[in-house]
Amino acid sequence: MDVVVTLFYILFSICVVYPPTEFISAGFTIPQLLESFLGSENTNFVGYHMRRVSITALIHSALPFGYALTLWCSGVRGEWMPCFMIGSAIGPLFMMFKIACWWEGLRHNHPVVKAILPYVPPGLDWRMLAVDINLEFRGVDKVSIQLNATNKFIATERWLIKVSQYAIYLVKQNDCALVATATDSHNFSVSGEDEVQYLNIEVIPSQSNVKRFTFRISTSALRDLQPRLERPVRVPDHISLLPTLIERFVLVFKQHIERNPVYIVEQELEVCIGCMQNTADVKLNKLCPPGLPVDNKPPCQQCNCRVLWCGSCMGRWWAARAPGAPADWLAARGSCPVCRATFCLLDVCPARRPAS
């Protein structure tokens, strides 16, 4: 009986410390169950995490004592039980004393306040800077990335913040360097179409009294994060970032259309109306042999639009509307973004000016 109780309590403790997706969805996590006590993170970011860190540390330290009570309630008795209960109660009692020290006076010993203090000007109260952090966190332009069940990374206009179970890490954007240190890739299908790459990024502050920290995000999340960073993430030469599925498709798409006949254009080529950066260099010109639709696909049509798109934007347009698995995208049919004329891959011709 005590073996079953022990295994059950171990599983319960793991779910408390590292809650699985099912616990999060059901609302059985410490922040969700104690939401009324913790308050709103969006309203008072610093105060919320000060309370969250305190109560999380207390509950986790009480797990051994909870195990002793569970054994007692399940009928386990023995000469060792009183000593075990007293020993397991030392942890939460010590943590209560430590939390009392955290909240004493100006609360300079609290882990959340310690992260703020290096940026507090001499003679000023840390709570003034906390108000500024709270205001920035309420901004709609911040980026918040959930790293795992217990940690998340936040980028505001001036701050980079990593939230963990027992602390937060805080650094100014203009006071640090972000360096990629390692990558790892994972395939979610045999064909590799759903390959995901994760990147370990180390945040290195310029001040020695500010703790450096690391976080791990996918390369797709990094692309969403980059616009919010004052300084780009430095990627060493020995680390290569995996392109997204769309980027890989566009590369293959452009390689295929380069094999098609060149369409000669007399007038000057304009800027692509899709990205407004590259020169428009593809023309939809019906070259595939006439015939009935194949595999229920509509027949190709002649497009009379002038050269408006570059190969990259046309490839992205194609991929965004291609049905089925990515392996079948090249065999699909597309439609002109302007006149909606149906075309296939054989109809996408590179546009060139005549040789002088």
Short mmCIF file of C-alpha atoms in Angstrom, two decimals:
data_model
loop_
_atom_site.label_atom_id
_atom_site.label_comp_id
_atom_site.label_asym_id
_atom_site.label_seq_id
_atom_site.Cartn_x
_atom_site.Cartn_y
_atom_site.Cartn_z
CA MET A 1 0.00 0.00 0.00
CA ASP A 2 2.75 2.46 0.97
CA VAL A 3 4.53 1.73 -2.34
CA VAL A 4 1.41 2.73 -4.30
CA VAL A 5 1.02 5.87 -2.19
CA THR A 6 4.69 6.73 -2.70
CA LEU A 7 4.50 6.33 -6.48
CA PHE A 8 1.30 8.37 -6.61
CA TYR A 9 2.82 11.17 -4.53
CA ILE A 10 5.99 11.24 -6.64
CA LEU A 11 3.85 11.63 -9.76
CA PHE A 12 1.79 14.31 -8.04
CA SER A 13 4.92 16.22 -6.96
CA ILE A 14 6.36 16.15 -10.47
CA CYS A 15 3.10 17.55 -11.83
CA VAL A 16 3.16 20.31 -9.19
CA VAL A 17 6.77 21.33 -9.90
CA TYR A 18 6.62 20.82 -13.69
CA PRO A 19 2.93 20.90 -14.61
CA PRO A 20 2.05 19.03 -17.82
CA THR A 21 -0.21 20.44 -20.51
CA GLU A 22 -3.24 18.66 -19.05
CA PHE A 23 -2.76 20.36 -15.66
CA ILE A 24 -2.33 23.76 -17.31
CA SER A 25 -5.45 23.30 -19.44
CA ALA A 26 -7.46 22.23 -16.38
CA GLY A 27 -6.19 25.18 -14.31
CA PHE A 28 -4.33 23.00 -11.77
CA THR A 29 -1.17 25.11 -11.46
CA ILE A 30 -0.06 27.27 -8.56
CA PRO A 31 -0.57 30.63 -10.37
CA GLN A 32 -4.01 29.55 -11.65
CA LEU A 33 -5.28 28.13 -8.36
CA LEU A 34 -4.06 31.17 -6.38
CA GLU A 35 -5.04 33.78 -8.93
CA SER A 36 -7.14 35.74 -6.44
CA PHE A 37 -4.17 36.01 -4.05
CA LEU A 38 -1.51 36.76 -6.68
CA GLY A 39 -3.51 39.43 -8.49
CA SER A 40 -3.10 40.39 -12.13
CA GLU A 41 0.27 40.07 -13.85
CA ASN A 42 -0.77 42.64 -16.44
CA THR A 43 -1.72 45.21 -13.81
CA ASN A 44 1.25 44.80 -11.44
CA PHE A 45 3.96 42.71 -13.08
CA VAL A 46 6.62 43.13 -10.39
CA GLY A 47 4.27 42.69 -7.42
CA TYR A 48 2.62 39.66 -9.03
CA HIS A 49 5.91 37.84 -9.48
CA MET A 50 7.12 38.77 -6.01
CA ARG A 51 4.09 37.00 -4.57
CA ARG A 52 4.25 34.16 -7.10
CA VAL A 53 7.91 33.37 -6.37
CA SER A 54 7.25 33.41 -2.61
CA ILE A 55 4.22 31.13 -2.66
CA THR A 56 5.80 28.77 -5.23
CA ALA A 57 8.94 28.33 -3.13
CA LEU A 58 6.82 27.70 -0.01
CA ILE A 59 4.58 25.09 -1.66
CA HIS A 60 7.50 23.25 -3.24
CA SER A 61 9.37 23.16 0.07
CA ALA A 62 6.27 21.68 1.74
CA LEU A 63 6.03 18.71 -0.64
CA PRO A 64 8.12 16.38 1.62
CA PHE A 65 5.93 17.28 4.61
CA GLY A 66 2.86 16.63 2.45
CA TYR A 67 4.28 13.18 1.68
CA ALA A 68 4.61 12.45 5.40
CA LEU A 69 1.00 13.52 5.99
CA THR A 70 -0.14 11.38 3.06
CA LEU A 71 1.57 8.33 4.53
CA TRP A 72 0.02 9.05 7.94
CA CYS A 73 -3.47 9.44 6.48
CA SER A 74 -3.09 6.21 4.50
CA GLY A 75 -2.48 4.28 7.71
CA VAL A 76 1.30 3.96 7.68
CA ARG A 77 2.65 3.85 11.25
CA GLY A 78 6.10 3.23 12.61
CA GLU A 79 8.65 4.42 15.11
CA TRP A 80 10.36 6.41 12.37
CA MET A 81 7.20 8.33 11.41
CA PRO A 82 7.39 11.13 14.06
CA CYS A 83 11.05 11.79 13.23
CA PHE A 84 10.26 11.80 9.52
CA MET A 85 7.41 14.27 9.97
CA ILE A 86 9.53 16.58 12.10
CA GLY A 87 12.39 16.41 9.61
CA SER A 88 10.13 17.08 6.64
CA ALA A 89 8.60 20.08 8.44
CA ILE A 90 12.00 21.78 8.70
CA GLY A 91 11.95 22.67 4.98
CA PRO A 92 8.72 24.71 4.93
CA LEU A 93 9.55 26.30 8.31
CA PHE A 94 12.93 27.43 7.02
CA MET A 95 11.32 28.69 3.80
CA MET A 96 8.75 30.66 5.80
CA PHE A 97 11.61 32.31 7.69
CA LYS A 98 13.42 33.06 4.43
CA ILE A 99 10.27 34.53 2.84
CA ALA A 100 9.81 36.72 5.92
CA CYS A 101 13.36 38.00 5.36
CA TRP A 102 12.53 38.65 1.69
CA TRP A 103 9.56 40.84 2.59
CA GLU A 104 11.22 42.63 5.50
CA GLY A 105 11.71 46.40 5.25
CA LEU A 106 12.40 47.56 1.70
CA ARG A 107 12.42 43.92 0.45
CA HIS A 108 15.92 44.24 -1.01
CA ASN A 109 16.56 40.54 -0.35
CA HIS A 110 13.67 39.35 -2.51
CA PRO A 111 14.91 37.59 -5.71
CA VAL A 112 12.66 39.76 -7.90
CA VAL A 113 13.87 42.99 -6.28
CA LYS A 114 17.49 41.84 -6.55
CA ALA A 115 17.05 41.68 -10.32
CA ILE A 116 15.85 45.30 -10.36
CA LEU A 117 18.35 46.87 -7.95
CA PRO A 118 21.36 47.06 -10.37
CA TYR A 119 19.39 49.51 -12.53
CA VAL A 120 18.12 51.70 -9.69
CA PRO A 121 19.96 55.07 -9.59
CA PRO A 122 21.65 55.88 -6.25
CA GLY A 123 19.32 57.42 -3.72
CA LEU A 124 16.11 56.33 -5.48
CA ASP A 125 13.58 53.71 -4.42
CA TRP A 126 13.43 50.51 -6.50
CA ARG A 127 9.63 50.81 -6.55
CA MET A 128 9.89 53.79 -8.90
CA LEU A 129 11.65 51.64 -11.46
CA ALA A 130 9.14 48.83 -10.80
CA VAL A 131 6.33 51.21 -11.83
CA ASP A 132 8.10 51.85 -15.15
CA ILE A 133 8.50 48.10 -15.72
CA ASN A 134 4.81 47.56 -14.96
CA LEU A 135 3.83 50.25 -17.47
CA GLU A 136 6.02 48.74 -20.19
CA PHE A 137 4.64 45.27 -19.56
CA ARG A 138 1.11 46.59 -20.07
CA GLY A 139 2.13 47.85 -23.51
CA VAL A 140 0.51 46.10 -26.45
CA ASP A 141 3.78 45.95 -28.42
CA LYS A 142 5.61 43.59 -26.05
CA VAL A 143 6.52 40.06 -27.14
CA SER A 144 5.94 37.16 -24.73
CA ILE A 145 7.25 33.70 -25.62
CA GLN A 146 6.39 30.67 -23.48
CA LEU A 147 9.63 28.71 -23.15
CA ASN A 148 8.13 25.77 -21.24
CA ALA A 149 5.45 25.08 -18.64
CA THR A 150 7.17 27.23 -15.98
CA ASN A 151 9.40 29.72 -17.84
CA LYS A 152 8.73 32.47 -20.35
CA PHE A 153 10.68 35.22 -22.09
CA ILE A 154 9.39 38.77 -22.47
CA ALA A 155 10.74 41.59 -24.60
CA THR A 156 9.40 45.10 -23.99
CA GLU A 157 10.57 48.37 -25.46
CA ARG A 158 13.52 48.70 -23.05
CA TRP A 159 13.72 45.42 -21.13
CA LEU A 160 14.43 41.73 -21.69
CA ILE A 161 12.90 39.56 -18.97
CA LYS A 162 13.06 35.85 -18.29
CA VAL A 163 10.48 34.57 -15.81
CA SER A 164 11.35 31.35 -13.95
CA GLN A 165 9.80 29.55 -11.01
CA TYR A 166 11.90 31.10 -8.25
CA ALA A 167 13.16 34.36 -9.79
CA ILE A 168 13.08 36.71 -12.74
CA TYR A 169 16.06 37.81 -14.80
CA LEU A 170 16.03 41.41 -15.96
CA VAL A 171 18.34 43.28 -18.32
CA LYS A 172 18.10 46.45 -20.37
CA GLN A 173 18.04 45.97 -24.11
CA ASN A 174 20.79 48.54 -24.70
CA ASP A 175 22.90 47.03 -21.91
CA CYS A 176 23.42 43.50 -23.20
CA ALA A 177 24.47 41.28 -26.07
CA LEU A 178 22.52 38.26 -27.29
CA VAL A 179 24.64 35.39 -28.58
CA ALA A 180 23.49 32.07 -30.01
CA THR A 181 25.41 29.25 -28.33
CA ALA A 182 23.90 26.01 -29.69
CA THR A 183 21.15 24.57 -31.87
CA ASP A 184 19.26 21.29 -32.02
CA SER A 185 16.79 20.06 -34.61
CA HIS A 186 13.89 17.64 -34.31
CA ASN A 187 11.92 15.86 -37.01
CA PHE A 188 8.23 15.32 -36.41
CA SER A 189 7.78 13.32 -39.61
CA VAL A 190 9.85 10.78 -41.54
CA SER A 191 10.12 13.08 -44.55
CA GLY A 192 11.49 15.93 -42.47
CA GLU A 193 8.78 18.35 -43.62
CA ASP A 194 7.96 19.23 -40.03
CA GLU A 195 11.53 19.73 -38.87
CA VAL A 196 11.89 22.24 -36.05
CA GLN A 197 15.12 23.84 -34.92
CA TYR A 198 15.68 25.24 -31.43
CA LEU A 199 18.27 27.84 -30.60
CA ASN A 200 19.98 28.43 -27.24
CA ILE A 201 20.55 32.17 -26.73
CA GLU A 202 22.68 33.63 -23.95
CA VAL A 203 21.95 37.16 -22.74
CA ILE A 204 25.22 38.77 -21.62
CA PRO A 205 24.82 42.05 -19.67
CA SER A 206 27.57 44.65 -19.81
CA GLN A 207 27.29 45.22 -16.04
CA SER A 208 29.04 42.66 -13.87
CA ASN A 209 26.40 42.87 -11.12
CA VAL A 210 23.61 41.80 -13.49
CA LYS A 211 23.14 38.05 -13.87
CA ARG A 212 23.44 36.61 -17.34
CA PHE A 213 20.84 34.08 -18.42
CA THR A 214 19.95 31.79 -21.29
CA PHE A 215 16.70 30.88 -23.00
CA ARG A 216 15.78 28.36 -25.69
CA ILE A 217 13.35 29.17 -28.50
CA SER A 218 12.57 27.88 -31.97
CA THR A 219 14.02 29.66 -34.98
CA SER A 220 10.50 30.58 -36.10
CA ALA A 221 9.88 32.26 -32.72
CA LEU A 222 13.23 34.04 -33.08
CA ARG A 223 12.05 35.59 -36.34
CA ASP A 224 9.01 36.98 -34.51
CA LEU A 225 11.24 38.24 -31.70
CA GLN A 226 13.90 39.96 -33.83
CA PRO A 227 11.84 43.09 -34.66
CA ARG A 228 11.43 43.80 -30.92
CA LEU A 229 15.16 43.63 -30.18
CA GLU A 230 17.36 46.71 -30.23
CA ARG A 231 20.36 44.55 -31.09
CA PRO A 232 20.19 41.47 -33.32
CA VAL A 233 21.11 38.05 -32.02
CA ARG A 234 24.73 37.27 -32.92
CA VAL A 235 24.99 33.89 -34.61
CA PRO A 236 28.56 32.47 -34.78
CA ASP A 237 29.81 31.07 -38.08
CA HIS A 238 29.71 27.48 -36.81
CA ILE A 239 25.94 27.72 -36.16
CA SER A 240 23.56 27.64 -39.11
CA LEU A 241 19.88 28.50 -38.76
CA LEU A 242 17.41 26.16 -40.40
CA PRO A 243 15.20 27.99 -42.93
CA THR A 244 11.46 27.73 -42.50
CA LEU A 245 9.36 25.40 -44.61
CA ILE A 246 8.17 28.33 -46.74
CA GLU A 247 11.75 29.54 -47.26
CA ARG A 248 12.84 26.06 -48.33
CA PHE A 249 9.91 25.81 -50.74
CA VAL A 250 10.65 29.25 -52.25
CA LEU A 251 14.24 28.17 -52.89
CA VAL A 252 13.11 25.01 -54.72
CA PHE A 253 10.38 26.99 -56.53
CA LYS A 254 12.92 29.48 -57.89
CA GLN A 255 15.25 26.68 -58.97
CA HIS A 256 12.44 25.10 -61.01
CA ILE A 257 11.26 28.29 -62.71
CA GLU A 258 14.82 29.10 -63.79
CA ARG A 259 14.58 26.03 -66.03
CA ASN A 260 11.59 27.48 -67.90
CA PRO A 261 11.99 29.56 -71.09
CA VAL A 262 12.94 33.19 -70.52
CA TYR A 263 10.25 35.81 -71.20
CA ILE A 264 11.77 38.86 -72.88
CA VAL A 265 10.50 42.22 -71.63
CA GLU A 266 11.05 45.39 -73.65
CA GLN A 267 10.22 47.90 -70.93
CA GLU A 268 12.14 48.51 -67.72
CA LEU A 269 11.41 45.99 -64.97
CA GLU A 270 9.56 47.52 -62.01
CA VAL A 271 9.85 46.86 -58.29
CA CYS A 272 7.91 43.82 -57.06
CA ILE A 273 4.51 44.93 -55.75
CA GLY A 274 4.60 42.14 -53.15
CA CYS A 275 7.75 42.99 -51.17
CA MET A 276 8.56 46.42 -52.68
CA GLN A 277 12.25 45.49 -52.42
CA ASN A 278 13.26 43.06 -55.16
CA THR A 279 12.91 43.64 -58.89
CA ALA A 280 9.89 41.97 -60.50
CA ASP A 281 11.39 39.12 -62.51
CA VAL A 282 8.69 36.50 -63.28
CA LYS A 283 5.95 36.45 -65.92
CA LEU A 284 3.02 34.05 -66.06
CA ASN A 285 3.06 32.82 -69.66
CA LYS A 286 1.03 29.74 -70.61
CA LEU A 287 3.49 27.16 -71.96
CA CYS A 288 2.05 23.88 -70.75
CA PRO A 289 0.38 21.76 -73.46
CA PRO A 290 -3.40 22.18 -73.76
CA GLY A 291 -5.61 19.35 -72.59
CA LEU A 292 -8.18 18.28 -70.08
CA PRO A 293 -7.69 18.92 -66.34
CA VAL A 294 -5.47 16.37 -64.66
CA ASP A 295 -6.52 14.86 -61.31
CA ASN A 296 -9.50 17.24 -61.08
CA LYS A 297 -7.22 20.26 -61.38
CA PRO A 298 -8.44 23.23 -63.46
CA PRO A 299 -6.75 23.83 -66.85
CA CYS A 300 -4.14 26.55 -67.15
CA GLN A 301 -5.08 29.94 -68.62
CA GLN A 302 -3.16 32.73 -70.28
CA CYS A 303 -2.31 35.62 -67.92
CA ASN A 304 -2.17 39.03 -69.61
CA CYS A 305 -0.77 40.93 -66.60
CA ARG A 306 2.58 42.63 -66.99
CA VAL A 307 5.62 41.66 -64.94
CA LEU A 308 4.68 42.62 -61.35
CA TRP A 309 6.15 39.99 -59.02
CA CYS A 310 9.53 38.61 -58.04
CA GLY A 311 10.19 34.89 -57.81
CA SER A 312 10.25 34.87 -54.00
CA CYS A 313 6.86 36.56 -53.62
CA MET A 314 5.31 34.37 -56.31
CA GLY A 315 6.63 31.30 -54.50
CA ARG A 316 5.16 32.47 -51.19
CA TRP A 317 1.82 33.21 -52.90
CA TRP A 318 1.86 29.72 -54.38
CA ALA A 319 2.76 28.01 -51.06
CA ALA A 320 0.12 29.95 -49.11
CA ARG A 321 -2.64 28.61 -51.33
CA ALA A 322 -1.30 25.17 -52.28
CA PRO A 323 -3.45 22.33 -50.94
CA GLY A 324 -2.24 19.07 -49.45
CA ALA A 325 1.16 18.12 -48.05
CA PRO A 326 4.24 20.27 -48.82
CA ALA A 327 5.65 17.45 -50.96
CA ASP A 328 2.73 17.96 -53.38
CA TRP A 329 2.88 21.75 -53.59
CA LEU A 330 4.94 21.92 -56.80
CA ALA A 331 2.42 19.72 -58.63
CA ALA A 332 -0.49 21.95 -57.68
CA ARG A 333 -2.08 24.81 -59.61
CA GLY A 334 -1.80 28.47 -58.69
CA SER A 335 -3.80 31.55 -59.60
CA CYS A 336 -2.49 34.95 -60.64
CA PRO A 337 -2.61 37.34 -57.66
CA VAL A 338 -4.14 40.02 -59.91
CA CYS A 339 -6.37 38.45 -62.61
CA ARG A 340 -6.80 35.01 -60.97
CA ALA A 341 -5.79 33.17 -64.15
CA THR A 342 -4.89 29.56 -63.36
CA PHE A 343 -1.28 28.51 -64.02
CA CYS A 344 1.10 25.65 -63.25
CA LEU A 345 4.82 25.57 -62.55
CA LEU A 346 5.65 25.33 -66.28
CA ASP A 347 3.96 28.70 -66.86
CA VAL A 348 6.14 30.69 -64.44
CA CYS A 349 8.89 32.12 -66.63
CA PRO A 350 11.87 34.25 -65.60
CA ALA A 351 11.53 37.74 -67.09
CA ARG A 352 14.61 39.39 -68.57
CA ARG A 353 15.49 42.49 -70.53
CA PRO A 354 16.90 41.80 -74.01
CA ALA A 355 20.66 41.58 -74.15
CA SER A 356 22.21 44.81 -75.41
#
